[in-house]
PDB file of C-alpha atoms in Angstrom:
ATOM      1  CA  MET A1491     -10.521 -26.921 -21.750  1.00  0.00           C
ATOM      2  CA  LYS A1492      -9.514 -27.244 -25.360  1.00  0.00           C
ATOM      3  CA  ARG A1493     -11.015 -24.784 -27.832  1.00  0.00           C
ATOM      4  CA  ARG A1494     -12.112 -26.242 -31.162  1.00  0.00           C
ATOM      5  CA  PRO A1495     -12.929 -23.957 -34.126  1.00  0.00           C
ATOM      6  CA  VAL A1496     -16.277 -24.461 -35.830  1.00  0.00           C
ATOM      7  CA  PRO A1497     -17.304 -23.730 -39.436  1.00  0.00           C
ATOM      8  CA  LEU A1498     -18.775 -20.330 -40.152  1.00  0.00           C
ATOM      9  CA  ALA A1499     -22.028 -20.668 -42.042  1.00  0.00           C
ATOM     10  CA  ILE A1500     -22.300 -17.055 -43.172  1.00  0.00           C
ATOM     11  CA  SER A1501     -19.769 -14.249 -43.328  1.00  0.00           C
ATOM     12  CA  LEU A1502     -21.880 -11.725 -45.273  1.00  0.00           C
ATOM     13  CA  VAL A1503     -25.653 -11.934 -45.385  1.00  0.00           C
ATOM     14  CA  ALA A1504     -27.645 -10.910 -48.449  1.00  0.00           C
ATOM     15  CA  PRO A1505     -30.306  -8.348 -47.565  1.00  0.00           C
ATOM     16  CA  LEU A1506     -33.182 -10.651 -48.518  1.00  0.00           C
ATOM     17  CA  PHE A1507     -31.725 -13.449 -46.409  1.00  0.00           C
ATOM     18  CA  ALA A1508     -31.365 -11.045 -43.481  1.00  0.00           C
ATOM     19  CA  LEU A1509     -35.054 -10.180 -43.720  1.00  0.00           C
ATOM     20  CA  LEU A1510     -35.962 -13.861 -43.450  1.00  0.00           C
ATOM     21  CA  LEU A1511     -33.520 -14.550 -40.629  1.00  0.00           C
ATOM     22  CA  PHE A1512     -34.740 -11.685 -38.451  1.00  0.00           C
ATOM     23  CA  ALA A1513     -38.336 -12.658 -39.021  1.00  0.00           C
ATOM     24  CA  ILE A1514     -37.724 -16.182 -37.660  1.00  0.00           C
ATOM     25  CA  ALA A1515     -34.803 -15.774 -35.245  1.00  0.00           C
ATOM     26  CA  PRO A1516     -36.824 -14.439 -32.258  1.00  0.00           C
ATOM     27  CA  LEU A1517     -39.344 -17.240 -32.664  1.00  0.00           C
ATOM     28  CA  ALA A1518     -36.638 -19.869 -33.013  1.00  0.00           C
ATOM     29  CA  ALA A1519     -34.766 -18.497 -30.002  1.00  0.00           C
ATOM     30  CA  ALA A1520     -37.859 -18.672 -27.824  1.00  0.00           C
ATOM     31  CA  ALA A1521     -38.577 -22.263 -28.796  1.00  0.00           C
ATOM     32  CA  SER A1522     -35.042 -23.649 -28.864  1.00  0.00           C
ATOM     33  CA  GLY A1523     -34.060 -23.729 -25.217  1.00  0.00           C
ATOM     34  CA  ALA A1524     -30.836 -21.971 -26.226  1.00  0.00           C
ATOM     35  CA  SER A1525     -29.060 -19.471 -24.037  1.00  0.00           C
ATOM     36  CA  VAL A1526     -26.803 -16.633 -25.188  1.00  0.00           C
ATOM     37  CA  SER A1527     -24.794 -14.727 -22.575  1.00  0.00           C
ATOM     38  CA  ALA A1528     -23.242 -11.358 -23.431  1.00  0.00           C
ATOM     39  CA  PRO A1529     -22.012  -8.282 -21.588  1.00  0.00           C
ATOM     40  CA  ALA A1530     -24.786  -5.853 -20.657  1.00  0.00           C
ATOM     41  CA  HIS A1531     -23.077  -3.042 -22.596  1.00  0.00           C
ATOM     42  CA  VAL A1532     -21.003  -3.109 -25.781  1.00  0.00           C
ATOM     43  CA  ALA A1533     -18.778  -0.415 -27.274  1.00  0.00           C
ATOM     44  CA  ILE A1534     -18.576   0.382 -30.968  1.00  0.00           C
ATOM     45  CA  GLY A1535     -15.289  -0.889 -32.420  1.00  0.00           C
ATOM     46  CA  LYS A1536     -14.446  -3.032 -29.379  1.00  0.00           C
ATOM     47  CA  ASN A1537     -14.259  -6.816 -29.211  1.00  0.00           C
ATOM     48  CA  VAL A1538     -17.286  -8.627 -27.798  1.00  0.00           C
ATOM     49  CA  THR A1539     -17.441 -12.230 -26.615  1.00  0.00           C
ATOM     50  CA  VAL A1540     -20.754 -14.046 -26.259  1.00  0.00           C
ATOM     51  CA  TRP A1541     -21.286 -17.553 -24.935  1.00  0.00           C
ATOM     52  CA  VAL A1542     -23.887 -19.907 -26.349  1.00  0.00           C
ATOM     53  CA  SER A1543     -25.248 -22.948 -24.522  1.00  0.00           C
ATOM     54  CA  GLY A1544     -28.217 -25.281 -24.814  1.00  0.00           C
ATOM     55  CA  ARG A1545     -29.481 -26.786 -28.058  1.00  0.00           C
ATOM     56  CA  THR A1546     -27.733 -24.254 -30.283  1.00  0.00           C
ATOM     57  CA  ALA A1547     -24.340 -25.055 -28.748  1.00  0.00           C
ATOM     58  CA  THR A1548     -25.039 -28.802 -28.969  1.00  0.00           C
ATOM     59  CA  ASP A1549     -25.836 -28.497 -32.693  1.00  0.00           C
ATOM     60  CA  ILE A1550     -22.715 -26.400 -33.322  1.00  0.00           C
ATOM     61  CA  ALA A1551     -20.543 -28.876 -31.415  1.00  0.00           C
ATOM     62  CA  SER A1552     -22.057 -31.668 -33.552  1.00  0.00           C
ATOM     63  CA  GLY A1553     -20.879 -29.982 -36.752  1.00  0.00           C
ATOM     64  CA  ALA A1554     -23.512 -27.401 -37.675  1.00  0.00           C
ATOM     65  CA  GLY A1555     -22.292 -24.071 -39.005  1.00  0.00           C
ATOM     66  CA  VAL A1556     -22.657 -20.825 -37.056  1.00  0.00           C
ATOM     67  CA  SER A1557     -24.206 -17.494 -38.035  1.00  0.00           C
ATOM     68  CA  LEU A1558     -24.133 -14.216 -36.118  1.00  0.00           C
ATOM     69  CA  GLU A1559     -26.509 -11.320 -36.675  1.00  0.00           C
ATOM     70  CA  LEU A1560     -26.932  -7.978 -34.888  1.00  0.00           C
ATOM     71  CA  GLN A1561     -30.087  -5.870 -35.076  1.00  0.00           C
ATOM     72  CA  PRO A1562     -31.481  -2.878 -33.200  1.00  0.00           C
ATOM     73  CA  THR A1563     -34.111  -4.247 -30.796  1.00  0.00           C
ATOM     74  CA  ALA A1564     -36.524  -1.542 -31.925  1.00  0.00           C
ATOM     75  CA  ASN A1565     -36.414  -3.138 -35.391  1.00  0.00           C
ATOM     76  CA  ARG A1566     -36.897  -6.736 -34.232  1.00  0.00           C
ATOM     77  CA  GLY A1567     -39.073  -8.664 -36.609  1.00  0.00           C
ATOM     78  CA  GLY A1568     -37.209  -8.531 -39.883  1.00  0.00           C
ATOM     79  CA  ASN A1569     -37.733  -5.134 -41.423  1.00  0.00           C
ATOM     80  CA  GLY A1570     -34.376  -4.930 -43.214  1.00  0.00           C
ATOM     81  CA  ILE A1571     -31.987  -3.540 -40.618  1.00  0.00           C
ATOM     82  CA  ALA A1572     -29.098  -5.796 -39.625  1.00  0.00           C
ATOM     83  CA  ALA A1573     -25.338  -6.257 -39.318  1.00  0.00           C
ATOM     84  CA  ALA A1574     -23.400  -9.467 -39.901  1.00  0.00           C
ATOM     85  CA  PRO A1575     -19.852  -8.884 -38.596  1.00  0.00           C
ATOM     86  CA  LYS A1576     -16.941 -11.259 -39.150  1.00  0.00           C
ATOM     87  CA  PHE A1577     -16.523 -13.506 -36.122  1.00  0.00           C
ATOM     88  CA  SER A1578     -14.753 -16.560 -34.732  1.00  0.00           C
ATOM     89  CA  ALA A1579     -16.489 -19.414 -32.946  1.00  0.00           C
ATOM     90  CA  TYR A1580     -14.952 -22.116 -30.765  1.00  0.00           C
ATOM     91  CA  VAL A1581     -16.458 -25.043 -28.924  1.00  0.00           C
ATOM     92  CA  VAL A1582     -15.344 -24.949 -25.275  1.00  0.00           C
ATOM     93  CA  GLY A1583     -16.769 -27.887 -23.322  1.00  0.00           C
ATOM     94  CA  GLN A1584     -20.572 -27.705 -23.525  1.00  0.00           C
ATOM     95  CA  ARG A1585     -20.622 -24.095 -24.723  1.00  0.00           C
ATOM     96  CA  VAL A1586     -19.599 -22.113 -27.802  1.00  0.00           C
ATOM     97  CA  GLU A1587     -17.533 -18.925 -27.565  1.00  0.00           C
ATOM     98  CA  VAL A1588     -18.302 -16.374 -30.320  1.00  0.00           C
ATOM     99  CA  THR A1589     -15.987 -13.352 -30.589  1.00  0.00           C
ATOM    100  CA  PHE A1590     -16.404 -10.361 -32.902  1.00  0.00           C
ATOM    101  CA  ARG A1591     -15.804  -6.615 -33.124  1.00  0.00           C
ATOM    102  CA  TRP A1592     -18.941  -4.496 -32.666  1.00  0.00           C
ATOM    103  CA  PRO A1593     -19.472  -2.703 -36.010  1.00  0.00           C
ATOM    104  CA  SER A1594     -19.827   1.063 -36.378  1.00  0.00           C
ATOM    105  CA  PHE A1595     -22.815   0.705 -38.669  1.00  0.00           C
ATOM    106  CA  VAL A1596     -25.896  -1.404 -39.214  1.00  0.00           C
ATOM    107  CA  GLN A1597     -27.229  -1.899 -42.744  1.00  0.00           C
ATOM    108  CA  SER A1598     -30.667  -0.473 -43.445  1.00  0.00           C
ATOM    109  CA  CYS A1599     -32.127  -2.066 -46.573  1.00  0.00           C
ATOM    110  CA  PHE A1600     -35.043  -0.878 -48.661  1.00  0.00           C
ATOM    111  CA  GLY A1601     -35.349  -3.792 -51.063  1.00  0.00           C
ATOM    112  CA  ALA A1602     -32.829  -6.397 -52.150  1.00  0.00           C
ATOM    113  CA  SER A1603     -30.213  -3.992 -53.499  1.00  0.00           C
ATOM    114  CA  GLU A1604     -30.814  -0.660 -51.794  1.00  0.00           C
ATOM    115  CA  CYS A1605     -28.842  -0.763 -48.542  1.00  0.00           C
ATOM    116  CA  VAL A1606     -27.217   2.102 -46.648  1.00  0.00           C
ATOM    117  CA  ASN A1607     -24.943   2.077 -43.620  1.00  0.00           C
ATOM    118  CA  THR A1608     -26.641   3.641 -40.603  1.00  0.00           C
ATOM    119  CA  PRO A1609     -24.684   4.394 -37.401  1.00  0.00           C
ATOM    120  CA  TRP A1610     -25.806   2.700 -34.205  1.00  0.00           C
ATOM    121  CA  HIS A1611     -27.770   4.955 -31.846  1.00  0.00           C
ATOM    122  CA  ILE A1612     -25.763   5.339 -28.646  1.00  0.00           C
ATOM    123  CA  GLY A1613     -27.755   4.057 -25.671  1.00  0.00           C
ATOM    124  CA  SER A1614     -30.073   1.930 -27.805  1.00  0.00           C
ATOM    125  CA  ARG A1615     -30.656  -1.780 -27.317  1.00  0.00           C
ATOM    126  CA  ALA A1616     -29.471  -4.341 -29.850  1.00  0.00           C
ATOM    127  CA  ASP A1617     -30.286  -8.033 -30.330  1.00  0.00           C
ATOM    128  CA  VAL A1618     -27.430 -10.498 -30.723  1.00  0.00           C
ATOM    129  CA  ASP A1619     -28.647 -13.610 -32.572  1.00  0.00           C
ATOM    130  CA  VAL A1620     -26.478 -16.729 -32.822  1.00  0.00           C
ATOM    131  CA  CYS A1621     -27.824 -19.592 -34.928  1.00  0.00           C
ATOM    132  CA  ALA A1622     -26.728 -23.137 -35.684  1.00  0.00           C
ATOM    133  CA  GLN A1623     -27.095 -23.810 -39.387  1.00  0.00           C
ATOM    134  CA  SER A1624     -27.368 -27.298 -40.849  1.00  0.00           C
ATOM    135  CA  PRO A1625     -25.478 -28.186 -44.055  1.00  0.00           C
ATOM    136  CA  ASP A1626     -28.669 -27.805 -46.138  1.00  0.00           C
ATOM    137  CA  GLY A1627     -28.878 -24.131 -45.122  1.00  0.00           C
ATOM    138  CA  ALA A1628     -31.778 -24.409 -42.675  1.00  0.00           C
ATOM    139  CA  PHE A1629     -31.482 -22.748 -39.286  1.00  0.00           C
ATOM    140  CA  ASP A1630     -31.843 -25.487 -36.708  1.00  0.00           C
ATOM    141  CA  ASN A1631     -31.641 -23.499 -33.500  1.00  0.00           C
ATOM    142  CA  CYS A1632     -31.069 -19.864 -32.622  1.00  0.00           C
ATOM    143  CA  GLY A1633     -30.313 -18.113 -29.365  1.00  0.00           C
ATOM    144  CA  MET A1634     -30.721 -14.402 -28.691  1.00  0.00           C
ATOM    145  CA  THR A1635     -29.747 -11.859 -26.076  1.00  0.00           C
ATOM    146  CA  THR A1636     -29.999  -8.073 -25.850  1.00  0.00           C
ATOM    147  CA  VAL A1637     -27.221  -5.568 -25.127  1.00  0.00           C
ATOM    148  CA  VAL A1638     -26.973  -1.760 -24.850  1.00  0.00           C
ATOM    149  CA  VAL A1639     -24.737   0.035 -27.379  1.00  0.00           C
ATOM    150  CA  ARG A1640     -22.257   2.499 -25.876  1.00  0.00           C
ATOM    151  CA  ARG A1641     -19.666   4.788 -27.416  1.00  0.00           C
TER     152      ARG A1641
END
């Protein structure tokens, strides 16, 4: 099948925006009918490929932008801890392939401008959120899966 690149909606997320995204992403993922498939374990600094299907993939294939966010599962709910790595996204048939390198750190933010890099805890769970973003900046559909961070 032919791979078609898709526009990237966000490359770096402002801390305030990350708070909003992680507050709504789990709810949007549950309601969207989207599916995100990822390896059970990921290694820091290694490439990771996730596959998105369902409504999120349909929106992306129709021209919506894509955003990718990583967050420790223990911090799910938008309390200012997130990572937004650079990634590539391609439409492959009815699915979207998203590839990125797992970052060494996650940003912990205490307000809009007070962020520090915090290393991932080895053995901890992390949420991988992939969202389709419409041109007006609204998140149409999000899909989420959980992985375990390894060394």
